[in-house]
Tab-separated table of C-alpha atoms in Angstrom:
chain	number	residue	atom	x	y	z
A	1	MET	CA	3.564	184.698	-150.166
A	2	THR	CA	4.309	181.015	-149.711
A	3	ASP	CA	3.139	178.300	-147.362
A	4	ARG	CA	6.460	176.456	-147.621
A	5	VAL	CA	8.159	175.833	-144.291
A	6	VAL	CA	11.936	175.800	-143.772
A	7	ARG	CA	12.952	174.037	-140.581
A	8	ILE	CA	16.140	175.378	-138.989
A	9	GLY	CA	17.596	173.902	-135.809
A	10	GLY	CA	19.872	175.966	-133.576
A	11	ALA	CA	22.301	173.300	-132.381
A	12	SER	CA	24.593	175.535	-130.327
A	13	ALA	CA	24.703	179.108	-129.079
A	14	PHE	CA	28.245	179.312	-127.739
A	15	PHE	CA	31.584	177.505	-127.651
A	16	GLY	CA	30.853	175.216	-124.723
A	17	ASP	CA	27.326	174.109	-125.568
A	18	SER	CA	26.439	170.449	-125.156
A	19	PRO	CA	27.018	168.298	-128.247
A	20	GLN	CA	23.637	166.687	-127.549
A	21	GLY	CA	21.873	169.482	-129.425
A	22	THR	CA	22.677	167.887	-132.777
A	23	PRO	CA	21.222	164.394	-132.198
A	24	GLN	CA	18.261	165.881	-130.334
A	25	LEU	CA	17.351	168.082	-133.277
A	26	LEU	CA	17.950	165.310	-135.801
A	27	SER	CA	15.560	163.075	-133.861
A	28	ASP	CA	12.639	165.465	-134.446
A	29	PRO	CA	10.080	163.490	-136.484
A	30	GLY	CA	9.086	166.659	-138.310
A	31	GLY	CA	12.366	166.672	-140.207
A	32	LEU	CA	15.042	169.307	-140.517
A	33	ASP	CA	16.427	171.401	-143.367
A	34	TYR	CA	19.311	173.209	-141.650
A	35	LEU	CA	21.482	173.000	-138.563
A	36	VAL	CA	23.141	176.217	-137.426
A	37	TYR	CA	25.958	176.411	-134.892
A	38	ASP	CA	27.181	179.542	-133.111
A	39	SER	CA	30.527	178.976	-131.400
A	40	LEU	CA	32.035	182.441	-131.108
A	41	SER	CA	32.179	185.251	-128.595
A	42	GLU	CA	34.756	187.972	-128.059
A	43	SER	CA	36.632	185.804	-125.558
A	44	VAL	CA	36.598	182.753	-127.839
A	45	VAL	CA	37.901	184.779	-130.801
A	46	GLY	CA	40.697	186.119	-128.613
A	47	ARG	CA	41.539	182.618	-127.428
A	48	LEU	CA	41.634	181.324	-131.010
A	49	GLY	CA	43.939	184.187	-131.906
A	50	ALA	CA	46.328	183.224	-129.127
A	51	GLN	CA	46.261	179.615	-130.350
A	52	ALA	CA	46.981	180.702	-133.918
A	53	ARG	CA	49.948	182.771	-132.753
A	54	ALA	CA	51.413	179.619	-131.202
A	55	ASN	CA	50.390	177.249	-133.993
A	56	PRO	CA	49.409	178.563	-137.448
A	57	GLU	CA	47.468	175.356	-138.155
A	58	THR	CA	44.909	176.253	-135.473
A	59	GLY	CA	42.575	179.230	-135.143
A	60	PHE	CA	39.236	177.429	-135.549
A	61	VAL	CA	36.939	175.564	-133.158
A	62	LYS	CA	38.146	171.971	-133.417
A	63	ARG	CA	35.667	170.954	-130.719
A	64	PHE	CA	32.862	171.674	-133.169
A	65	ILE	CA	34.143	169.021	-135.569
A	66	ASP	CA	35.074	166.440	-132.943
A	67	LEU	CA	32.034	166.656	-130.665
A	68	GLN	CA	29.159	168.431	-132.375
A	69	LEU	CA	29.297	167.776	-136.104
A	70	GLY	CA	31.509	164.730	-136.612
A	71	PRO	CA	29.489	162.103	-134.721
A	72	SER	CA	26.345	162.964	-136.719
A	73	LEU	CA	27.883	163.637	-140.137
A	74	LYS	CA	26.644	160.379	-141.671
A	75	GLU	CA	23.036	161.064	-140.670
A	76	ILE	CA	23.294	164.715	-141.729
A	77	ALA	CA	24.578	163.682	-145.155
A	78	GLU	CA	22.009	160.933	-145.636
A	79	ARG	CA	19.127	163.247	-144.746
A	80	GLY	CA	20.359	166.162	-146.840
A	81	VAL	CA	20.494	168.568	-143.923
A	82	LYS	CA	22.621	171.657	-144.590
A	83	VAL	CA	24.968	173.067	-141.956
A	84	ILE	CA	25.990	176.680	-141.285
A	85	THR	CA	28.503	177.564	-138.573
A	86	ASN	CA	30.839	180.325	-137.454
A	87	SER	CA	33.181	177.720	-135.951
A	88	GLY	CA	35.768	178.705	-138.540
A	89	GLY	CA	36.853	181.380	-136.077
A	90	LEU	CA	39.951	183.074	-137.483
A	91	ALA	CA	40.632	180.280	-140.003
A	92	PRO	CA	37.453	179.233	-141.852
A	93	GLU	CA	39.437	177.682	-144.692
A	94	LYS	CA	41.406	175.470	-142.289
A	95	CYS	CA	38.184	174.454	-140.539
A	96	ALA	CA	36.563	173.632	-143.893
A	97	ALA	CA	39.601	171.535	-144.844
A	98	ALA	CA	39.361	169.622	-141.565
A	99	ILE	CA	35.671	168.929	-142.220
A	100	ARG	CA	36.469	167.712	-145.726
A	101	ALA	CA	39.069	165.368	-144.264
A	102	ARG	CA	36.500	163.996	-141.807
A	103	LEU	CA	34.004	163.498	-144.639
A	104	ALA	CA	36.635	161.625	-146.653
A	105	GLU	CA	37.361	159.354	-143.692
A	106	LEU	CA	33.659	158.497	-143.546
A	107	GLY	CA	33.305	158.093	-147.310
A	108	LEU	CA	30.756	160.898	-147.484
A	109	LYS	CA	30.329	163.430	-150.272
A	110	MET	CA	29.282	166.905	-149.155
A	111	LYS	CA	30.347	170.258	-150.561
A	112	VAL	CA	32.030	172.458	-147.934
A	113	ALA	CA	32.462	176.208	-148.444
A	114	ALA	CA	34.358	178.775	-146.391
A	115	VAL	CA	33.288	182.416	-146.068
A	116	VAL	CA	36.346	184.587	-145.465
A	117	GLY	CA	37.256	188.258	-145.147
A	118	ASP	CA	36.259	189.000	-141.565
A	119	ASN	CA	39.701	188.320	-140.062
A	120	LEU	CA	41.542	191.641	-140.185
A	121	THR	CA	44.349	190.628	-137.834
A	122	PRO	CA	47.006	190.485	-140.582
A	123	ARG	CA	46.003	194.028	-141.597
A	124	ALA	CA	46.700	195.627	-138.207
A	125	GLU	CA	49.371	197.975	-139.543
A	126	GLU	CA	47.145	199.067	-142.409
A	127	LEU	CA	44.256	199.754	-140.023
A	128	LYS	CA	46.448	201.921	-137.810
A	129	GLY	CA	46.792	204.445	-140.610
A	130	LEU	CA	43.081	204.882	-141.325
A	131	GLY	CA	42.277	207.220	-138.438
A	132	LEU	CA	39.680	204.855	-136.984
A	133	LYS	CA	37.934	205.708	-133.715
A	134	ASP	CA	36.166	203.527	-131.153
A	135	MET	CA	32.440	203.943	-131.826
A	136	TYR	CA	31.632	204.109	-128.126
A	137	THR	CA	34.540	205.975	-126.545
A	138	GLY	CA	36.004	207.868	-129.493
A	139	GLU	CA	39.430	206.509	-128.567
A	140	ASP	CA	41.960	206.355	-131.381
A	141	PHE	CA	42.243	202.806	-132.738
A	142	ALA	CA	45.965	203.116	-133.436
A	143	ALA	CA	46.554	204.152	-129.819
A	144	VAL	CA	44.616	201.137	-128.556
A	145	LEU	CA	46.744	198.804	-130.664
A	146	ALA	CA	49.948	200.526	-129.569
A	147	SER	CA	49.059	200.118	-125.892
A	148	ALA	CA	48.267	196.393	-126.197
A	149	ASP	CA	50.811	193.831	-124.997
A	150	GLN	CA	49.868	191.743	-128.008
A	151	VAL	CA	47.054	191.647	-130.555
A	152	ASN	CA	45.387	188.264	-130.763
A	153	SER	CA	42.561	189.156	-133.130
A	154	ILE	CA	40.939	191.959	-135.056
A	155	THR	CA	37.696	190.963	-136.741
A	156	ALA	CA	34.791	192.562	-138.572
A	157	TYR	CA	31.266	191.205	-138.579
A	158	ALA	CA	30.255	189.669	-141.917
A	159	GLY	CA	26.608	189.361	-142.896
A	160	ALA	CA	24.179	186.821	-144.269
A	161	PHE	CA	24.444	187.371	-148.025
A	162	PRO	CA	27.891	185.769	-148.529
A	163	ILE	CA	26.587	182.678	-146.715
A	164	ALA	CA	23.473	182.659	-148.901
A	165	GLN	CA	25.715	182.925	-151.968
A	166	ALA	CA	27.669	179.856	-150.852
A	167	LEU	CA	24.404	177.949	-150.407
A	168	GLY	CA	23.300	179.092	-153.843
A	169	GLU	CA	26.513	177.705	-155.318
A	170	GLY	CA	25.717	174.281	-153.914
A	171	ALA	CA	27.402	174.195	-150.514
A	172	ASP	CA	26.076	171.638	-148.047
A	173	ILE	CA	28.201	172.963	-145.183
A	174	VAL	CA	29.130	176.647	-144.898
A	175	VAL	CA	31.941	177.549	-142.493
A	176	CYS	CA	32.258	181.185	-141.449
A	177	GLY	CA	34.350	183.222	-139.113
A	178	ARG	CA	32.970	186.256	-137.316
A	179	VAL	CA	29.427	186.858	-138.575
A	180	VAL	CA	26.416	188.659	-137.168
A	181	ASP	CA	24.673	186.360	-134.681
A	182	SER	CA	21.521	186.165	-136.789
A	183	ALA	CA	23.362	185.716	-140.117
A	184	PRO	CA	23.407	181.887	-140.375
A	185	THR	CA	19.641	181.562	-139.953
A	186	LEU	CA	18.932	184.634	-142.054
A	187	ALA	CA	21.197	183.312	-144.813
A	188	ALA	CA	19.250	180.054	-145.004
A	189	LEU	CA	16.017	182.014	-145.406
A	190	ILE	CA	17.521	184.350	-148.000
A	191	HIS	CA	18.630	181.316	-149.989
A	192	GLU	CA	15.394	179.375	-149.650
A	193	PHE	CA	13.008	182.243	-150.397
A	194	GLY	CA	15.112	184.370	-152.727
A	195	TRP	CA	15.041	187.504	-150.590
A	196	GLY	CA	17.020	190.463	-151.881
A	197	PRO	CA	18.941	193.210	-150.070
A	198	ASP	CA	15.975	195.586	-150.374
A	199	ASP	CA	13.405	193.201	-148.853
A	200	PHE	CA	13.671	195.007	-145.550
A	201	ASP	CA	10.552	193.632	-143.860
A	202	LEU	CA	11.462	190.047	-144.747
A	203	LEU	CA	15.106	190.505	-143.744
A	204	SER	CA	13.954	191.976	-140.431
A	205	ALA	CA	11.729	188.962	-139.807
A	206	GLY	CA	14.572	186.601	-140.692
A	207	THR	CA	16.929	188.503	-138.414
A	208	LEU	CA	14.444	188.159	-135.565
A	209	ALA	CA	14.231	184.417	-136.214
A	210	GLY	CA	18.021	184.221	-136.197
A	211	HIS	CA	18.291	185.839	-132.812
């Protein structure tokens, strides 16, 4: 057991949340260790997929950088607050690169990591041959793809441990794509307290905190 407290601020819960969450949380006199941002939903992922089809340099939530993170980056860096977000959408590496560019413009040094592997869109043809079924309806996955006018996105939910690994390797900002809603907060707790994959009670508590 430990009496140490880790303070995690949930700065957004969906794509269109107010950018005021960041400065409001940073103004808390109690201090802050992490800021977590949730930007994704099924509709947002689909929209990002459509954007990426039109322009391969897109596919992430640019609004996150311009309105939510960017204006407070200097204060975040100075205070040593770590950031975890799923705003990478279908292109976490491109989002991370854009954040690095913004940091360079501001003369700030923060380590930015991207967690990848959840975007299965390029593997659509491979997935068709695996005999996958819809978990709710039992419908054949290949048939669903064949009946679609176009496929904007196919994603799998990633979990908290890859994020925790990035934090353990020194990342100050971790950019993810599609992750379990509770994963960013849970990952911070896994990293801070050294929880393992068999610490079920602790992981359950962290998951509850993340939701």
